[in-house]
XYZ file of C-alpha atoms in Angstrom:
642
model
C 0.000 0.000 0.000
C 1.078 3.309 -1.026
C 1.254 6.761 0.821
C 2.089 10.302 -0.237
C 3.488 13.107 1.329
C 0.447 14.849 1.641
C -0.414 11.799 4.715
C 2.133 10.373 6.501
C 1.810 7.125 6.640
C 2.111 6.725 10.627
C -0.637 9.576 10.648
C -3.201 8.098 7.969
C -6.280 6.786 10.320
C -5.216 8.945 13.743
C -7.893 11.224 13.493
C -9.895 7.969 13.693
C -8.492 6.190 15.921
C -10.328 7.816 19.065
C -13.388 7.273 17.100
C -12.765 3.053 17.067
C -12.034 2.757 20.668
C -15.481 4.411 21.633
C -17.132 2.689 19.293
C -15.489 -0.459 20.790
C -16.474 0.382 24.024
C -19.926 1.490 23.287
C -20.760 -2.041 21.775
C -18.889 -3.764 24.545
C -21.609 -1.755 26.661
C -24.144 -3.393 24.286
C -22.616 -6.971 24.681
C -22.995 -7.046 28.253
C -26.635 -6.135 28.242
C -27.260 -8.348 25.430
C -25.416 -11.255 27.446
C -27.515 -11.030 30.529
C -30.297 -10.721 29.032
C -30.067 -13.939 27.170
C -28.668 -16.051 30.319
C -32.274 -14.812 31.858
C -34.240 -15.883 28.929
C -33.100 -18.936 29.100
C -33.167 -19.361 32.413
C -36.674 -18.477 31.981
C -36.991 -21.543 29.184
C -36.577 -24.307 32.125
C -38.071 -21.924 35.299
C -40.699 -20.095 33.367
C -41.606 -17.917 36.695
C -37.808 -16.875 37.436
C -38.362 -13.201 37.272
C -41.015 -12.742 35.325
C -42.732 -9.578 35.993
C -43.330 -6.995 33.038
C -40.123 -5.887 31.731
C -38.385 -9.283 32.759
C -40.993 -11.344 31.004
C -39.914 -14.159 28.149
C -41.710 -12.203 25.626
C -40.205 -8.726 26.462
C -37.203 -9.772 27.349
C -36.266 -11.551 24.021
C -36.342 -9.042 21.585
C -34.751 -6.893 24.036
C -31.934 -9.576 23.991
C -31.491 -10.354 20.586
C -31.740 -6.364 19.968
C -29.027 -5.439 21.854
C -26.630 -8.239 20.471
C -27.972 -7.590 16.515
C -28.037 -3.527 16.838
C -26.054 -2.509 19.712
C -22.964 -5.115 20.009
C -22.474 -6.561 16.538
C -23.984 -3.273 14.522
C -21.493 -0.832 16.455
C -18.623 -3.047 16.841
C -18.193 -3.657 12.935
C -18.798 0.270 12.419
C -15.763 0.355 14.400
C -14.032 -2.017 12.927
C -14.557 -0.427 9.446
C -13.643 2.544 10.770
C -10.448 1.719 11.944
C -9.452 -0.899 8.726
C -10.839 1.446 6.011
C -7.382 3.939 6.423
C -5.271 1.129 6.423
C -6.984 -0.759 3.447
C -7.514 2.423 1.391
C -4.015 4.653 2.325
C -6.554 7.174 2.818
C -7.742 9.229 6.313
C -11.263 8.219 7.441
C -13.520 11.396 5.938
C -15.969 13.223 7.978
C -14.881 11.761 11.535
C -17.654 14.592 13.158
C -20.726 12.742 10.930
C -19.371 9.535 12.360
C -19.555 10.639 15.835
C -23.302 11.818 14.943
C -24.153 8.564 13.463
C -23.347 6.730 16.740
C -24.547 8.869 18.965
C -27.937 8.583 16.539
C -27.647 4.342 16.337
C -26.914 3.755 20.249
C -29.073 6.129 20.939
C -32.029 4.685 18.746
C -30.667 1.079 19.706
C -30.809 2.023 23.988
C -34.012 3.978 23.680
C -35.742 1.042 21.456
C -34.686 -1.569 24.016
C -36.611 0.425 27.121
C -39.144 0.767 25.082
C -39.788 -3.034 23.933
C -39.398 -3.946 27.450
C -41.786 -1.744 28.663
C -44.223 -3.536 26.216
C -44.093 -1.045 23.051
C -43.238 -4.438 20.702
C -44.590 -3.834 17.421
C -45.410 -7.730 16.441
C -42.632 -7.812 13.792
C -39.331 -10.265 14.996
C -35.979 -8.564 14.843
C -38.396 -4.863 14.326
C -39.998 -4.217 17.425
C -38.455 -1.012 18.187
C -40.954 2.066 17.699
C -41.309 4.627 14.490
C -38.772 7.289 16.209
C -36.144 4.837 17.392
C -36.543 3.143 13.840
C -35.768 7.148 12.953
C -33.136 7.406 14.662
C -31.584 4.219 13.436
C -32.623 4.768 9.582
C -30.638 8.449 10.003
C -27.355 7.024 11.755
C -26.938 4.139 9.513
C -27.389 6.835 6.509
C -24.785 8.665 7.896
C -22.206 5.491 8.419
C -23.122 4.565 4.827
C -21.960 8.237 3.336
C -19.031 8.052 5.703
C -17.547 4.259 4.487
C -18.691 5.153 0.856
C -16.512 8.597 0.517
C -13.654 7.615 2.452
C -13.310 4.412 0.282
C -14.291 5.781 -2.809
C -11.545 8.670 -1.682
C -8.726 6.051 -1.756
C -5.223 6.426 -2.346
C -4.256 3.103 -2.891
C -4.829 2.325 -6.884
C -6.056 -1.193 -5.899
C -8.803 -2.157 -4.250
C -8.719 -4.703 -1.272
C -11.619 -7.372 -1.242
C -12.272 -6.021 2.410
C -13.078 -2.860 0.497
C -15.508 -4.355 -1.387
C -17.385 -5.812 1.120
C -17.645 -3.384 3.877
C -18.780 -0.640 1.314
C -21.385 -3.322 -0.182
C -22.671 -3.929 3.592
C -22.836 -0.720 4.946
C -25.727 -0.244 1.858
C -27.329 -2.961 2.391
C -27.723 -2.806 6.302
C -29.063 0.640 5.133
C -31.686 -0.679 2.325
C -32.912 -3.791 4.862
C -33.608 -1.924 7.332
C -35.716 0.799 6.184
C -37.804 -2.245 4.242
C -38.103 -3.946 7.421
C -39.046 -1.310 9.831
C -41.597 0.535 8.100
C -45.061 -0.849 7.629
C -45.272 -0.885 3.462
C -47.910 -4.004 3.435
C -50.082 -5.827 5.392
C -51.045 -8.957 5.953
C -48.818 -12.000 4.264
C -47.287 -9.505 2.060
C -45.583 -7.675 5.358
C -44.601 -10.872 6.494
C -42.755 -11.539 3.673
C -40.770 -8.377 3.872
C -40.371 -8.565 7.159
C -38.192 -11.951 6.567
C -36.186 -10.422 3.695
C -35.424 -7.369 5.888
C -34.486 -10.095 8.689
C -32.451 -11.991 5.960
C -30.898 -8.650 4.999
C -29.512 -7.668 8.726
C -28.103 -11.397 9.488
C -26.911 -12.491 5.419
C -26.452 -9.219 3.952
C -24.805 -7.025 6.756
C -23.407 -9.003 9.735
C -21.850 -12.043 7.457
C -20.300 -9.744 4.929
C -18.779 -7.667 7.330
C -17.361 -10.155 9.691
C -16.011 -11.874 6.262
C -14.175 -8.390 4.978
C -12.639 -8.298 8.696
C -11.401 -11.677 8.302
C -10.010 -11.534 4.741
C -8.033 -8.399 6.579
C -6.839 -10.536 9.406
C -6.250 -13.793 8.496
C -3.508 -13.411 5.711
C -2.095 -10.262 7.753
C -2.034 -13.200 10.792
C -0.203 -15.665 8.684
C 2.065 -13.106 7.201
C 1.468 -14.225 3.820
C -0.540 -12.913 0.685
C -4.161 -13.611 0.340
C -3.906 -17.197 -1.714
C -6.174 -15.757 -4.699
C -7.611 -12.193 -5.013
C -9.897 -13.712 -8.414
C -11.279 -15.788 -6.129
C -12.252 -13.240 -3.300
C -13.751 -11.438 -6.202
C -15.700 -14.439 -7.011
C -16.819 -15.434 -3.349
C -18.168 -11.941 -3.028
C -20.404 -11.543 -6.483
C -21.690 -15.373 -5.251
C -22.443 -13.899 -2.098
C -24.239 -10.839 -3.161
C -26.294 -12.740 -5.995
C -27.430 -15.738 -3.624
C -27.798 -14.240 -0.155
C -30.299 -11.490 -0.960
C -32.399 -14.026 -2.746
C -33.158 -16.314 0.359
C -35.072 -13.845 2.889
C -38.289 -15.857 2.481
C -36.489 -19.071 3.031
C -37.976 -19.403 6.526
C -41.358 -19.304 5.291
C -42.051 -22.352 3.220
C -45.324 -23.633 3.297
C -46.535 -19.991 4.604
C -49.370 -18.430 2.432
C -47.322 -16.283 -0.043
C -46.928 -17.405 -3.965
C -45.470 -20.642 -4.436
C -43.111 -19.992 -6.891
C -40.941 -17.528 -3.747
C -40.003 -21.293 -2.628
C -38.960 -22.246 -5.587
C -36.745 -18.805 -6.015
C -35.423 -19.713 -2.286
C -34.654 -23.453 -2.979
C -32.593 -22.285 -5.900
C -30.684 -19.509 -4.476
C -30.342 -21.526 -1.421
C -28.260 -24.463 -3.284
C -26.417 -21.443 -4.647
C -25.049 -19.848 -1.441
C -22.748 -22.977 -1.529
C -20.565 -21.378 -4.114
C -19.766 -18.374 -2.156
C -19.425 -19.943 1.192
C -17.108 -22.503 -0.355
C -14.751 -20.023 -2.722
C -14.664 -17.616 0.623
C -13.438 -20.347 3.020
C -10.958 -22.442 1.002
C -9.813 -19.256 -0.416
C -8.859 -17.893 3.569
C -7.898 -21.564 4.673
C -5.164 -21.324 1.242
C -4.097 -18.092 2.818
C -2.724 -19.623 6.548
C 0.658 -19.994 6.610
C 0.087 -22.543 9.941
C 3.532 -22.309 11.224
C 3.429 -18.484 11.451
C 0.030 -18.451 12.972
C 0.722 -20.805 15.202
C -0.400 -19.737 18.798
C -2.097 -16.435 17.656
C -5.003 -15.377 20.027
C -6.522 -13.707 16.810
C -6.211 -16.423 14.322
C -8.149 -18.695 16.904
C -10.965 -16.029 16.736
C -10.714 -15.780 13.373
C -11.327 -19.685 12.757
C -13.842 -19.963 14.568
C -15.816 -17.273 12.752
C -14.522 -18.974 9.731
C -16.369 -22.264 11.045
C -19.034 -20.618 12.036
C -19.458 -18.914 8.335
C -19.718 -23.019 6.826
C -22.471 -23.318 9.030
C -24.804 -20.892 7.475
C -25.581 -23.018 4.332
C -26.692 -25.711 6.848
C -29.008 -23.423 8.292
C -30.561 -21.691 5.260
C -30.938 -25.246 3.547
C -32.458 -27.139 5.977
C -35.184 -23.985 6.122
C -35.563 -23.492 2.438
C -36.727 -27.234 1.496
C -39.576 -28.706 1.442
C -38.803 -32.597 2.932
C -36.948 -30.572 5.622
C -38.922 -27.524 6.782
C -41.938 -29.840 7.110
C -39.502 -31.255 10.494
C -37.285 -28.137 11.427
C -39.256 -25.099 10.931
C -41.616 -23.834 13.802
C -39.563 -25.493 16.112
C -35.966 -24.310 18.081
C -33.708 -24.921 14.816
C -34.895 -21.557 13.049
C -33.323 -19.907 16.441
C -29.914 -21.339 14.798
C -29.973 -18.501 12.451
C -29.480 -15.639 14.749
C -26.688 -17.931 16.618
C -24.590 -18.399 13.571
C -25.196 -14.861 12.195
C -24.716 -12.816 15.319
C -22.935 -14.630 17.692
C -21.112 -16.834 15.951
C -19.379 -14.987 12.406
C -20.083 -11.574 13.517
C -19.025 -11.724 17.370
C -15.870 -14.016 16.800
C -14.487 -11.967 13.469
C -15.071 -8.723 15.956
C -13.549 -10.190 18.806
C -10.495 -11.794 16.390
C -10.285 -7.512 15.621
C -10.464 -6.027 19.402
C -7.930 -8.970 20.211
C -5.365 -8.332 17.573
C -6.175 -4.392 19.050
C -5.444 -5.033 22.641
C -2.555 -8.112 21.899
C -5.128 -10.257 24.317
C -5.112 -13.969 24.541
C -7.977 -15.995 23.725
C -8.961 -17.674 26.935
C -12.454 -16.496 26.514
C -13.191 -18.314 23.683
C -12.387 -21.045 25.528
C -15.689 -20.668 27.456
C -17.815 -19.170 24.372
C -16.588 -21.443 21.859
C -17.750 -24.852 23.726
C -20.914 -22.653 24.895
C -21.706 -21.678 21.224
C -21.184 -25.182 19.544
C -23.686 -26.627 22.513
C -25.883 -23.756 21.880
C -25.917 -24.934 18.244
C -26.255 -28.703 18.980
C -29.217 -28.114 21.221
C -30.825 -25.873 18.828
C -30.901 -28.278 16.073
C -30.978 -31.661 17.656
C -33.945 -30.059 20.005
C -35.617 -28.939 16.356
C -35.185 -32.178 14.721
C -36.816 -34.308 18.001
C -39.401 -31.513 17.701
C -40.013 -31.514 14.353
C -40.051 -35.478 14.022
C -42.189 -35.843 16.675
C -45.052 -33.862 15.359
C -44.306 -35.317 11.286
C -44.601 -39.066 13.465
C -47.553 -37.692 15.617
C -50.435 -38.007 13.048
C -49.850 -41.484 12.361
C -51.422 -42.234 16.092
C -55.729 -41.874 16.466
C -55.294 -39.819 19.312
C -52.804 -37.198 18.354
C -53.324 -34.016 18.627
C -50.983 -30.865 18.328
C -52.291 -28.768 20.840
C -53.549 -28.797 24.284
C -52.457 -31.925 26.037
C -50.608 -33.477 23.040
C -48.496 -30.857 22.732
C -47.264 -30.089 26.324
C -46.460 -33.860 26.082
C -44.588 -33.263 23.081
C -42.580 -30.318 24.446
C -41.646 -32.520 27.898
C -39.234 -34.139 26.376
C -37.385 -30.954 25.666
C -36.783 -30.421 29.085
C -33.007 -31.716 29.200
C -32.357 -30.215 25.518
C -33.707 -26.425 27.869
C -31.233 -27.474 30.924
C -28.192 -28.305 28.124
C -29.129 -24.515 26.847
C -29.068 -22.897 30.214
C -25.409 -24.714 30.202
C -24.574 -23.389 27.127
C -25.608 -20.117 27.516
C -24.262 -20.068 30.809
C -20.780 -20.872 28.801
C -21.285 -18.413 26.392
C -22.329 -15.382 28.792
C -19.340 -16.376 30.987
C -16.464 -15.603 27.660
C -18.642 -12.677 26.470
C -18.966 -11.322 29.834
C -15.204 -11.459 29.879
C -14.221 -10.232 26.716
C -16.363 -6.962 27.134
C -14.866 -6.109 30.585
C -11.801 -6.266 28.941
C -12.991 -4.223 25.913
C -13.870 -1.581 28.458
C -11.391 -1.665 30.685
C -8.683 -1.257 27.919
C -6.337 0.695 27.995
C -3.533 0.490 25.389
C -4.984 0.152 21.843
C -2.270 -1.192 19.524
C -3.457 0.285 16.083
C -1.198 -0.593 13.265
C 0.199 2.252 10.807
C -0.263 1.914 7.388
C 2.324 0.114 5.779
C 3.970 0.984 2.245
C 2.978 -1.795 -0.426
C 6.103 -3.542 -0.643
C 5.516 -4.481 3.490
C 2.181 -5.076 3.241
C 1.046 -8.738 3.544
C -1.995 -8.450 1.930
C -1.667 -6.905 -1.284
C -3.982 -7.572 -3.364
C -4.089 -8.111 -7.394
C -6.022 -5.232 -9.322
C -9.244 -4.365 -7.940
C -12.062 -4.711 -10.864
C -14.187 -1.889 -9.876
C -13.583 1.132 -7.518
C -16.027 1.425 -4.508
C -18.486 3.920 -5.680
C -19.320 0.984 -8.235
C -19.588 -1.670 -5.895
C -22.057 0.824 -3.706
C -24.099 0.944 -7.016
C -23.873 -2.965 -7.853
C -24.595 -3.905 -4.143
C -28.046 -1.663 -4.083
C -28.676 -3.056 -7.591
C -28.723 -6.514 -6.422
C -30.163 -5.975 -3.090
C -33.047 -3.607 -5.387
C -33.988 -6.357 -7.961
C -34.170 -8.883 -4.953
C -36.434 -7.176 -3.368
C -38.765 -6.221 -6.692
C -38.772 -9.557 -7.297
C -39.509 -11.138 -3.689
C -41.256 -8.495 -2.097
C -42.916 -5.530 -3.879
C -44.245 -7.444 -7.407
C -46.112 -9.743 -5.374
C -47.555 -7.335 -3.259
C -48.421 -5.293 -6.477
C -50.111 -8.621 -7.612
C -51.968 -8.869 -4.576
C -53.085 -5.018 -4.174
C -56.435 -5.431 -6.494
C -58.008 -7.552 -4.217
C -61.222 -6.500 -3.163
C -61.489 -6.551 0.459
C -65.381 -6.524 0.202
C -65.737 -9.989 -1.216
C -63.476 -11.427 1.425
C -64.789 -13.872 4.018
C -65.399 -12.319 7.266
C -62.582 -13.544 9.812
C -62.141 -12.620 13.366
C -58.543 -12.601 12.641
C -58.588 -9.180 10.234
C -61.467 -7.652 12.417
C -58.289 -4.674 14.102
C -57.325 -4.231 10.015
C -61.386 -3.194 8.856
C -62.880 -3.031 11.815
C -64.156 0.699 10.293
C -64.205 -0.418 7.048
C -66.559 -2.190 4.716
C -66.870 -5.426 6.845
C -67.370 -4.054 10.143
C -70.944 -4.836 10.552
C -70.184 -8.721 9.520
C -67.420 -8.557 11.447
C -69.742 -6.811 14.499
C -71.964 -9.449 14.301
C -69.480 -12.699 13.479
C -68.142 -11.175 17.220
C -71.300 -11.150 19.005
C -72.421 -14.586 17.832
C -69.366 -15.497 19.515
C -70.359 -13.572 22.716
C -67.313 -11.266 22.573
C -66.695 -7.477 22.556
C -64.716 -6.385 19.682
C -63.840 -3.935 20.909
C -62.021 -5.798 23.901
C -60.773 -8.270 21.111
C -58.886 -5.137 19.904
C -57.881 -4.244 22.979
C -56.535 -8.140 23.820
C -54.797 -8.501 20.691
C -52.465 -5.392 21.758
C -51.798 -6.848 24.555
C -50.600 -10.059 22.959
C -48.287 -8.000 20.886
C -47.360 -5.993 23.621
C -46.397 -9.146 25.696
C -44.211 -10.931 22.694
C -46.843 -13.849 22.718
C -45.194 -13.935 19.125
C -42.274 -15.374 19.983
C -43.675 -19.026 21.476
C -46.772 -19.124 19.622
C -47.847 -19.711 15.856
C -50.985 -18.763 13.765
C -50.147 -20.443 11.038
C -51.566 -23.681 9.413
C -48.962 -25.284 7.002
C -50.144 -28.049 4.583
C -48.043 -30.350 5.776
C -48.134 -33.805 7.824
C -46.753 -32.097 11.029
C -49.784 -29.602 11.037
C -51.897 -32.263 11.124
C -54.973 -31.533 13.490
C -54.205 -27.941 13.739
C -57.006 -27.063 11.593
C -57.799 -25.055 8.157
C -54.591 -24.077 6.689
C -53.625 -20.728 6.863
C -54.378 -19.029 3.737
C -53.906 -15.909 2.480
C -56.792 -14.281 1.855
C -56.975 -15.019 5.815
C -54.816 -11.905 6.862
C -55.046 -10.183 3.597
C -56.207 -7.059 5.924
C -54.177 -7.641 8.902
C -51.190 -5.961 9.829
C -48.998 -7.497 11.661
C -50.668 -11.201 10.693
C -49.063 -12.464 14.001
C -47.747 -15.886 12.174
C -44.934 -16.666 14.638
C -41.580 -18.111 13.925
C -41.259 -20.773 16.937
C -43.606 -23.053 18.663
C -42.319 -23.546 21.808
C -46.454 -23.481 22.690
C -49.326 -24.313 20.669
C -50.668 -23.098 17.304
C -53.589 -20.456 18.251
C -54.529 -20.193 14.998
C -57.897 -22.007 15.579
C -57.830 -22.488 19.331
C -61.275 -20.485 20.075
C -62.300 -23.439 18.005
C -61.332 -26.262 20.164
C -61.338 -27.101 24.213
C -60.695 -26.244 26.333
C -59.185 -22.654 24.918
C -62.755 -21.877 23.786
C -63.443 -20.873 27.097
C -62.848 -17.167 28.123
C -62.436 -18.035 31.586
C -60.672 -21.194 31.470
C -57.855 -19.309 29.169
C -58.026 -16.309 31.849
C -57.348 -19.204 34.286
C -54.625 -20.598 32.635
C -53.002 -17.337 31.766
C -52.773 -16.441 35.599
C -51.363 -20.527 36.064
C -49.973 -22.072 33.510
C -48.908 -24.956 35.038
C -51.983 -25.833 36.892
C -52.954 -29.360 35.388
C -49.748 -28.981 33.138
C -47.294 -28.996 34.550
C -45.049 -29.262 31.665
C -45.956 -26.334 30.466
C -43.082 -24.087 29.811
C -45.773 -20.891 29.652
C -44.602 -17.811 32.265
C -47.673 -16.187 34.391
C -49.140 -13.483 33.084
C -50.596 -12.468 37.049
C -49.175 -9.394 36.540
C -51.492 -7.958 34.108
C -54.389 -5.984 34.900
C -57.681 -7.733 35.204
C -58.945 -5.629 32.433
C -55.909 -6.684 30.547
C -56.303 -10.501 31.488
C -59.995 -10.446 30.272
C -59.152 -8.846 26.553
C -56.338 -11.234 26.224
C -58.399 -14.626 26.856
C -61.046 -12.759 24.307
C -58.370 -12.307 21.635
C -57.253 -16.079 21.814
C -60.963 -17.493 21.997
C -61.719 -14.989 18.903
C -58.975 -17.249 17.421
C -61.569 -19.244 15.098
């Protein structure tokens, strides 16, 4: 890498450098929360009344744990991390430091205030997107900002060649940008939201977090070894792969679900495809170790295991995006897997293989996380595949039934698969814990100069094209995925005529004054409910995160067996959220005002108040701290549940 005059090279990157360590310190702030959090959730998974009161509650506390990992930890720790390689990738100071500082201030801010507010109950019904309109503001403006800031200092290079980092921390920074505004404002409704909301989701985890760990560790790992990067054609071909297949796959958690067929076909495909990129990527970094010279580095452990970690992801997205295999894993604890491998697993360990190489630390922490994450993992998917087989085997039995009874039976065999979790996490929140007290505790930052070309050990070949084309090709790609996916079959969908839909109780919030609301008046009182209080009681179920154990979805296959009609789409064409769920760790509700004993206000009320009473299985936290009020409109809601 080349310098000029004009910038020193031991001064290229100082005016930045005070700008990485608070970033650094900021997300280790982040972890921390994050890491509790999680150890209490699933604490809460085996002792379901273990601090459950408002705030603390499962379905609170989740998205305020997987939000402060995704947005404040991982999100703020790889701005950092770009921050600080950009200058030494591009020869070139970091450009408007000040709109950096802004941009933080604007994302932790967003990130800290949308936390309090999901766990004082302000959850929006929409996984990963729960925070309100003005911390989604907030956010939407500060990742604007670090998008201008990586795009003009790249583009601004010095360096006539163009490091594969480059490419994909200016390609992520857009599309972190682009998936987030689709996913946290409300375009659609009803199925049509729900698929946006997964290729929003997709975007954050595939688009964002992977591709940025990746750029760190095609920095690190030949700059470990002290050795060139084994084939600078092939980085180039591992990242097109990436960008054509990942951004195709955001519905790939929703097979079976009532969108167009043909979005599972696009997913299958696309899904088989992600193996070329995840393939060229990690031979192409495992070509690169020169083992004897890394040998005992602290970083290069990191930086395997995120490497590992990064394999794993086609394992994941596969298993969702097929058919024969969905039918078994999805709905159950293997499509948590995907959050595990994204966040903590490629993002956290590439960051940490970073701060490491920063601080010259050892890696004795990962000797907690590590085990604790590969647990976490096993539990996740051999818990899913028990799950999922057990419900696929279930119908073949007279007196099966996947609800109720049957499925609190079904779930008691999780209980050692929950305690192995506790472990894990227990594991995990122990190295974590650990490697953020160090982050903030830090003192001496050991940030490398820029080094001329003929020292540098990761020089690559010629770039193909400079980074203000790769910002254009990246929003292209992410752009036509989402026409395709997303907005055409909305379009397709937005003729329907809402007046010659059936009447359901589960759109009555979406028209309740519109056309229907007489039908839907009456369909209510037959039922000897209040709409009204149905409103009120399905606010509190979003409110509560009842979306994140329950279902309301109806596949058409074997393991939904008893459940009832399938879900279809002219079912929430009106309704927005639709509620479907992600995870069963209880029962479909879909129908469940249409079966006993949950078609029984005050049965439900009961059971809300004590879950385990007569099931004592039941993994279900109390709701005695709502208001009676509250209570009431909630058990309405579920019996409404037709």
């Amino acid at each position: 890498m080349t310098t000029d005059a004009a910038a020193p090279a031991q001064e290229i990157g100082r005016d930045a450098d005070a700008l990485v360590t608070l970033h650094f310190r900021v997300a280790a702030a982040f972890l921390a929360l994050g890491v509790i959090a999680g150890l209490v959730v699933a604490v809460e998974l085996t002792a379901p009344d273990f601090l459950n009161s408002g705030p603390l509650s499962f379905g609170r506390l989740y998205p305020v744990f997987t939000g402060a990992l995704l947005f404040g930890w991982v999100t703020i720790g790889l701005m950092g991390a770009i921050y600080y390689l950009l200058p030494r990738l591009t020869g070139s100071p970091l450009l408007e430091v000040p709109l950096a500082r802004v941009s933080l201030l604007l994302v932790a801010g967003g990130t800290l205030v949308g936390l309090v507010a999901v766990a004082g109950g302000a959850n929006q019904g929409l996984p990963t997107f729960e925070f309100p309109f003005y911390a989604d503001m907030a956010l939407i403006v500060g990742y604007a900002g670090v998008t201008r800031v990586v795009s003009k200092s790249a583009t601004a290079h010095r360096e006539p060649q163009v490091y594969i980092s480059v490419w994909f921390f200016v390609a992520s920074v857009w599309w972190l940008l682009f998936s987030y505004i689709v996913g946290s404002v409300a375009w659609f409704k009803g199925a049509d939201l729900e698929v946006a909301n997964r290729f929003a989701e997709n975007g954050l985890f595939l688009l964002w977090v992977v591709p940025a760990g990746v750029g760190i560790l095609f920095y690190l790992i030949p700059r470990l070894s002290g050795a060139p990067l084994y084939s600078s054609r092939l980085a180039v071909v591992g990242f097109w792969a990436m960008a054509g297949s990942f951004a195709w796959v955001g519905s790939h958690n929703f097979t079976f679900g009532p969108a167009a067929d043909w979005l599972e076909t696009i997913n299958v495909v696309f899904a088989i495809a992600l193996l070329v990129p995840i393939m060229a990527i990690v031979a192409n970094l495992l070509l690169s170790i020169d083992w004897r010279a890394a040998a005992g580095s602290a970083p290069m452990r990191y930086a395997l295991a995120a490497l590992a970690f990064f394999t794993l992801v086609a394992v994941q997205i596969l298993a969702l995006a097929f058919r024969a295999s969905s039918t078994v894993v999805a709905f159950t604890s293997w499509t948590e897997a995907t959050f595990v491998i994204a966040v903590l697993g490629v993002g956290t360990l590439s960051l940490l293989a970073l701060v490491t190489s920063l601080r010259s630390g050892d890696s004795k922490p990962l000797l907690l996380a590590g085990p604790g994450l590969v647990l976490l993992i096993g539990t996740l998917w051999l818990g899913g595949l028990l799950t999922g087989f057990t419900w696929t085997a279930g119908p073949r039995s007279q007196d099966f039934v996947n609800f109720g009874e049957g499925f609190v039976n079904t779930t008691a065999q999780l209980a050692g698969f929950d305690a192995a979790r506790w472990i894990a996490w227990a594991l995990i929140a122990a190295g974590l814990l650990w490697s953020a007290a160090r982050t903030l505790m830090a003192r001496a930052w050991t940030f490398a100069p820029v080094e001329p070309a003929s020292e540098s050990a990761v020089e690559p070949e010629p770039g193909v094209l400079a980074p203000d084309r790769i910002a254009f090709a990246s929003v292209l790609v992410i752009g036509v995925a989402f026409l395709t996916t997303v907005l055409f079959p909305a379009l397709d969908s937005s003729d329907e005529d809402p007046s010659l839909l059936a009447v359901s109780t589960r759109d009555y919030d979406a028209f309740a004054e519109g056309v229907l609301a007489p039908q839907a008046a009456e369909l209510f009182a037959a039922l000897g409910l209040d709409a009204a209080v149905v409103a009120e009681g399905r606010e509190v179920y979003i409110s509560e995160g009842c979306i994140y154990c329950h279902s309301q979805q109806v596949r058409a296959n074997v393991g939904d067996v008893g459940l009832g009609a399938v879900t279809q789409r002219s079912d929430i064409t009106l309704t927005s959220p639709a509620l479907l769920g992600r995870i069963r760790l209880g029962p479909d509700l879909s129908h469940a005002g249409s079966r006993e004993p949950t078609d029984d206000i005050a049965w439900v009320t009961s059971h809300l108040v004590d879950p385990r009473e007569g099931r004592r299985w039941s993994s279900m936290p109390s709701y005695d701290y709502l208001t009676g009020e509250e209570l009431d409109a909630l058990a309405q809601y579920i019996v409404s549940l037709q």
